[in-house]
Amino acid sequence: MGGPVLLQWNGEAFQPANRHWASQCDKRFVVGEFYTLAEHNDRSMNTHRHYFASVAEAWKNLPEHFSGLPFTESAEHLRAYALIRTGYCDAHTIVCSSKAEASRMAAFIRPIDGFSIVDVKEATVTRYVAKSQSMKAMDKQEFQQSKVAVLDFLDDLIGVERGTTHRNAGSAA
């Protein structure tokens, strides 16, 4: 089955939005059959671009005392770090037999992905990987929630009033 079909509600029924979508419906659906309709809201490219411009602006304005830390290598590193720190991540935990083994395991895992965070507590190693914010991976609502969380985190990290990074990137988007 293909992707979504663009339909229009006319007050009584859904109809294909144009001839192209009518043709797609003829190819994919059987007259008289029942189909489940699920609402799908794409997020706007403007909000997507503005978000990435905001992260880039925050990266440019990081205080100097963060210089040299792994998350300051690029705006993408900073975005992944912020996603992880705000909980938009997956965690993978390995329990080792000793603290020394955990240290060796962490040293082995860290270079695999420069965008992840590897944490060692006692004999346990946890690797945190930022969730993808692609349109396929996050719906409109989750993207908006992650965007707000990340930008608030970045404002706190930089030490400015919340909303500053969002406002300052307006012209960059």
mmCIF file of C-alpha atoms in Angstrom:
data_model
loop_
_atom_site.group_PDB
_atom_site.id
_atom_site.type_symbol
_atom_site.label_atom_id
_atom_site.label_comp_id
_atom_site.label_asym_id
_atom_site.label_seq_id
_atom_site.Cartn_x
_atom_site.Cartn_y
_atom_site.Cartn_z
ATOM 1 C CA MET A 1 0.000 0.000 0.000
ATOM 2 C CA GLY A 2 1.238 3.498 -0.813
ATOM 3 C CA GLY A 3 1.428 6.604 1.336
ATOM 4 C CA PRO A 4 -1.353 8.952 2.371
ATOM 5 C CA VAL A 5 -4.052 10.113 -0.038
ATOM 6 C CA LEU A 6 -5.104 13.768 -0.127
ATOM 7 C CA LEU A 7 -8.859 13.973 0.472
ATOM 8 C CA GLN A 8 -11.295 16.825 1.031
ATOM 9 C CA TRP A 9 -14.329 16.748 3.315
ATOM 10 C CA ASN A 10 -17.334 18.244 1.506
ATOM 11 C CA GLY A 11 -19.716 18.129 4.450
ATOM 12 C CA GLU A 12 -21.062 14.688 3.602
ATOM 13 C CA ALA A 13 -18.174 12.585 2.352
ATOM 14 C CA PHE A 14 -14.457 12.571 1.675
ATOM 15 C CA GLN A 15 -13.515 13.067 -1.961
ATOM 16 C CA PRO A 16 -10.119 12.880 -3.662
ATOM 17 C CA ALA A 17 -8.660 16.397 -3.844
ATOM 18 C CA ASN A 18 -8.069 16.278 -7.619
ATOM 19 C CA ARG A 19 -7.824 13.915 -10.627
ATOM 20 C CA HIS A 20 -4.420 12.628 -9.577
ATOM 21 C CA TRP A 21 -5.711 11.526 -6.165
ATOM 22 C CA ALA A 22 -8.900 10.084 -7.740
ATOM 23 C CA SER A 23 -6.688 7.956 -10.002
ATOM 24 C CA GLN A 24 -4.616 6.829 -7.005
ATOM 25 C CA CYS A 25 -7.794 5.876 -5.135
ATOM 26 C CA ASP A 26 -9.031 3.862 -8.146
ATOM 27 C CA LYS A 27 -5.761 1.931 -8.192
ATOM 28 C CA ARG A 28 -5.559 1.305 -4.444
ATOM 29 C CA PHE A 29 -9.098 0.889 -3.147
ATOM 30 C CA VAL A 30 -12.063 -1.387 -3.924
ATOM 31 C CA VAL A 31 -15.520 0.166 -4.312
ATOM 32 C CA GLY A 32 -17.803 -0.955 -1.469
ATOM 33 C CA GLU A 33 -14.972 -1.941 0.889
ATOM 34 C CA PHE A 34 -14.492 -0.249 4.250
ATOM 35 C CA TYR A 35 -11.265 1.600 5.062
ATOM 36 C CA THR A 36 -10.070 3.222 8.256
ATOM 37 C CA LEU A 37 -9.287 6.909 7.915
ATOM 38 C CA ALA A 38 -6.667 8.414 10.221
ATOM 39 C CA GLU A 39 -5.959 12.133 10.362
ATOM 40 C CA HIS A 40 -2.401 13.061 9.444
ATOM 41 C CA ASN A 41 -1.126 16.597 10.034
ATOM 42 C CA ASP A 42 2.143 17.462 8.348
ATOM 43 C CA ARG A 43 4.205 20.055 10.120
ATOM 44 C CA SER A 44 5.092 23.114 8.147
ATOM 45 C CA MET A 45 8.496 23.476 6.553
ATOM 46 C CA ASN A 46 8.636 27.013 7.978
ATOM 47 C CA THR A 47 8.567 25.768 11.572
ATOM 48 C CA HIS A 48 11.066 23.051 10.646
ATOM 49 C CA ARG A 49 13.503 25.581 9.095
ATOM 50 C CA HIS A 50 12.995 28.051 11.952
ATOM 51 C CA TYR A 51 13.824 25.373 14.506
ATOM 52 C CA PHE A 52 17.095 24.426 12.817
ATOM 53 C CA ALA A 53 18.004 28.105 12.389
ATOM 54 C CA SER A 54 17.314 28.620 16.111
ATOM 55 C CA VAL A 55 19.602 25.733 17.067
ATOM 56 C CA ALA A 56 22.340 27.103 14.787
ATOM 57 C CA GLU A 57 21.930 30.548 16.376
ATOM 58 C CA ALA A 58 22.199 29.033 19.868
ATOM 59 C CA TRP A 59 25.336 27.132 18.841
ATOM 60 C CA LYS A 60 26.943 30.375 17.628
ATOM 61 C CA ASN A 61 26.135 31.993 20.980
ATOM 62 C CA LEU A 62 27.398 29.283 23.328
ATOM 63 C CA PRO A 63 29.459 30.718 26.193
ATOM 64 C CA GLU A 64 33.200 30.203 25.801
ATOM 65 C CA HIS A 65 33.453 27.961 28.868
ATOM 66 C CA PHE A 66 31.710 25.212 26.843
ATOM 67 C CA SER A 67 34.454 25.314 24.197
ATOM 68 C CA GLY A 68 36.007 21.920 23.497
ATOM 69 C CA LEU A 69 33.130 19.858 24.874
ATOM 70 C CA PRO A 70 31.776 17.188 22.527
ATOM 71 C CA PHE A 71 28.359 18.820 22.119
ATOM 72 C CA THR A 72 29.930 22.067 20.863
ATOM 73 C CA GLU A 73 31.477 20.546 17.715
ATOM 74 C CA SER A 74 28.531 21.599 15.554
ATOM 75 C CA ALA A 75 24.928 22.741 15.711
ATOM 76 C CA GLU A 76 23.918 19.119 15.020
ATOM 77 C CA HIS A 77 25.941 17.893 18.006
ATOM 78 C CA LEU A 78 24.280 20.556 20.143
ATOM 79 C CA ARG A 79 20.791 19.578 18.913
ATOM 80 C CA ALA A 80 21.420 15.881 19.658
ATOM 81 C CA TYR A 81 22.756 16.766 23.113
ATOM 82 C CA ALA A 82 19.715 18.931 23.852
ATOM 83 C CA LEU A 83 17.317 16.222 22.648
ATOM 84 C CA ILE A 84 18.977 13.696 24.937
ATOM 85 C CA ARG A 85 19.042 16.056 27.909
ATOM 86 C CA THR A 86 15.327 16.834 27.458
ATOM 87 C CA GLY A 87 14.348 13.163 27.273
ATOM 88 C CA TYR A 88 13.837 12.821 23.515
ATOM 89 C CA CYS A 89 16.148 9.847 23.285
ATOM 90 C CA ASP A 90 16.464 6.102 23.458
ATOM 91 C CA ALA A 91 18.578 4.534 26.214
ATOM 92 C CA HIS A 92 20.510 1.286 25.896
ATOM 93 C CA THR A 93 21.955 -0.175 29.087
ATOM 94 C CA ILE A 94 24.687 -2.767 29.521
ATOM 95 C CA VAL A 95 25.431 -4.264 32.938
ATOM 96 C CA CYS A 96 29.072 -5.265 33.243
ATOM 97 C CA SER A 97 30.773 -7.521 35.796
ATOM 98 C CA SER A 98 32.912 -4.724 37.264
ATOM 99 C CA LYS A 99 33.572 -0.986 37.229
ATOM 100 C CA ALA A 100 36.742 -1.605 35.234
ATOM 101 C CA GLU A 101 34.855 -3.585 32.606
ATOM 102 C CA ALA A 102 32.218 -0.821 32.448
ATOM 103 C CA SER A 103 34.953 1.762 31.853
ATOM 104 C CA ARG A 104 36.431 -0.337 29.044
ATOM 105 C CA MET A 105 32.978 -0.879 27.514
ATOM 106 C CA ALA A 106 32.229 2.863 27.616
ATOM 107 C CA ALA A 107 35.602 3.635 26.013
ATOM 108 C CA PHE A 108 34.730 1.190 23.224
ATOM 109 C CA ILE A 109 31.177 2.559 22.698
ATOM 110 C CA ARG A 110 31.877 6.327 22.806
ATOM 111 C CA PRO A 111 33.621 6.630 19.411
ATOM 112 C CA ILE A 112 30.862 4.703 17.612
ATOM 113 C CA ASP A 113 28.521 7.710 17.521
ATOM 114 C CA GLY A 114 29.706 11.235 18.246
ATOM 115 C CA PHE A 115 26.107 12.369 18.707
ATOM 116 C CA SER A 116 25.303 9.985 21.566
ATOM 117 C CA ILE A 117 26.066 10.298 25.269
ATOM 118 C CA VAL A 118 27.658 7.382 27.117
ATOM 119 C CA ASP A 119 27.289 7.379 30.895
ATOM 120 C CA VAL A 120 28.966 5.021 33.394
ATOM 121 C CA LYS A 121 27.571 4.438 36.884
ATOM 122 C CA GLU A 122 29.305 1.733 38.875
ATOM 123 C CA ALA A 123 29.287 -1.352 36.601
ATOM 124 C CA THR A 124 26.497 -0.085 34.332
ATOM 125 C CA VAL A 125 26.990 1.630 30.971
ATOM 126 C CA THR A 126 24.109 3.537 29.411
ATOM 127 C CA ARG A 127 24.200 4.927 25.889
ATOM 128 C CA TYR A 128 21.682 7.665 25.060
ATOM 129 C CA VAL A 129 20.803 8.286 21.411
ATOM 130 C CA ALA A 130 18.739 11.309 20.350
ATOM 131 C CA LYS A 131 15.423 10.567 18.679
ATOM 132 C CA SER A 132 15.131 11.493 15.042
ATOM 133 C CA GLN A 133 13.080 14.609 14.375
ATOM 134 C CA SER A 134 12.441 13.699 10.758
ATOM 135 C CA MET A 135 8.895 14.129 9.511
ATOM 136 C CA LYS A 136 8.603 10.367 9.280
ATOM 137 C CA ALA A 137 9.809 9.779 12.855
ATOM 138 C CA MET A 138 7.919 12.560 14.683
ATOM 139 C CA ASP A 139 4.416 13.767 14.066
ATOM 140 C CA LYS A 140 3.523 17.457 14.219
ATOM 141 C CA GLN A 141 2.639 17.435 17.924
ATOM 142 C CA GLU A 142 5.708 15.538 19.133
ATOM 143 C CA PHE A 143 7.980 17.686 16.958
ATOM 144 C CA GLN A 144 6.471 20.863 18.424
ATOM 145 C CA GLN A 145 6.907 19.559 21.983
ATOM 146 C CA SER A 146 10.516 18.553 21.316
ATOM 147 C CA LYS A 147 11.199 21.890 19.616
ATOM 148 C CA VAL A 148 9.975 23.855 22.638
ATOM 149 C CA ALA A 149 11.874 21.613 25.063
ATOM 150 C CA VAL A 150 15.127 21.884 23.094
ATOM 151 C CA LEU A 151 14.926 25.660 22.611
ATOM 152 C CA ASP A 152 14.120 26.192 26.304
ATOM 153 C CA PHE A 153 17.060 23.941 27.225
ATOM 154 C CA LEU A 154 19.371 25.902 24.915
ATOM 155 C CA ASP A 155 18.222 29.232 26.381
ATOM 156 C CA ASP A 156 18.965 27.876 29.866
ATOM 157 C CA LEU A 157 22.353 26.558 28.701
ATOM 158 C CA ILE A 158 23.331 29.900 27.187
ATOM 159 C CA GLY A 159 21.947 31.771 30.173
ATOM 160 C CA VAL A 160 19.325 33.899 28.453
ATOM 161 C CA GLU A 161 15.611 34.372 29.043
ATOM 162 C CA ARG A 162 13.514 31.534 27.634
ATOM 163 C CA GLY A 163 12.236 32.398 24.169
ATOM 164 C CA THR A 164 15.323 34.441 23.233
ATOM 165 C CA THR A 165 16.822 31.856 20.866
ATOM 166 C CA HIS A 166 13.440 31.368 19.203
ATOM 167 C CA ARG A 167 13.002 35.116 18.659
ATOM 168 C CA ASN A 168 16.591 35.785 17.522
ATOM 169 C CA ALA A 169 16.490 33.128 14.813
ATOM 170 C CA GLY A 170 13.424 34.637 13.133
ATOM 171 C CA SER A 171 15.439 36.422 10.496
ATOM 172 C CA ALA A 172 17.693 33.414 9.925
ATOM 173 C CA ALA A 173 14.874 31.020 9.022
#
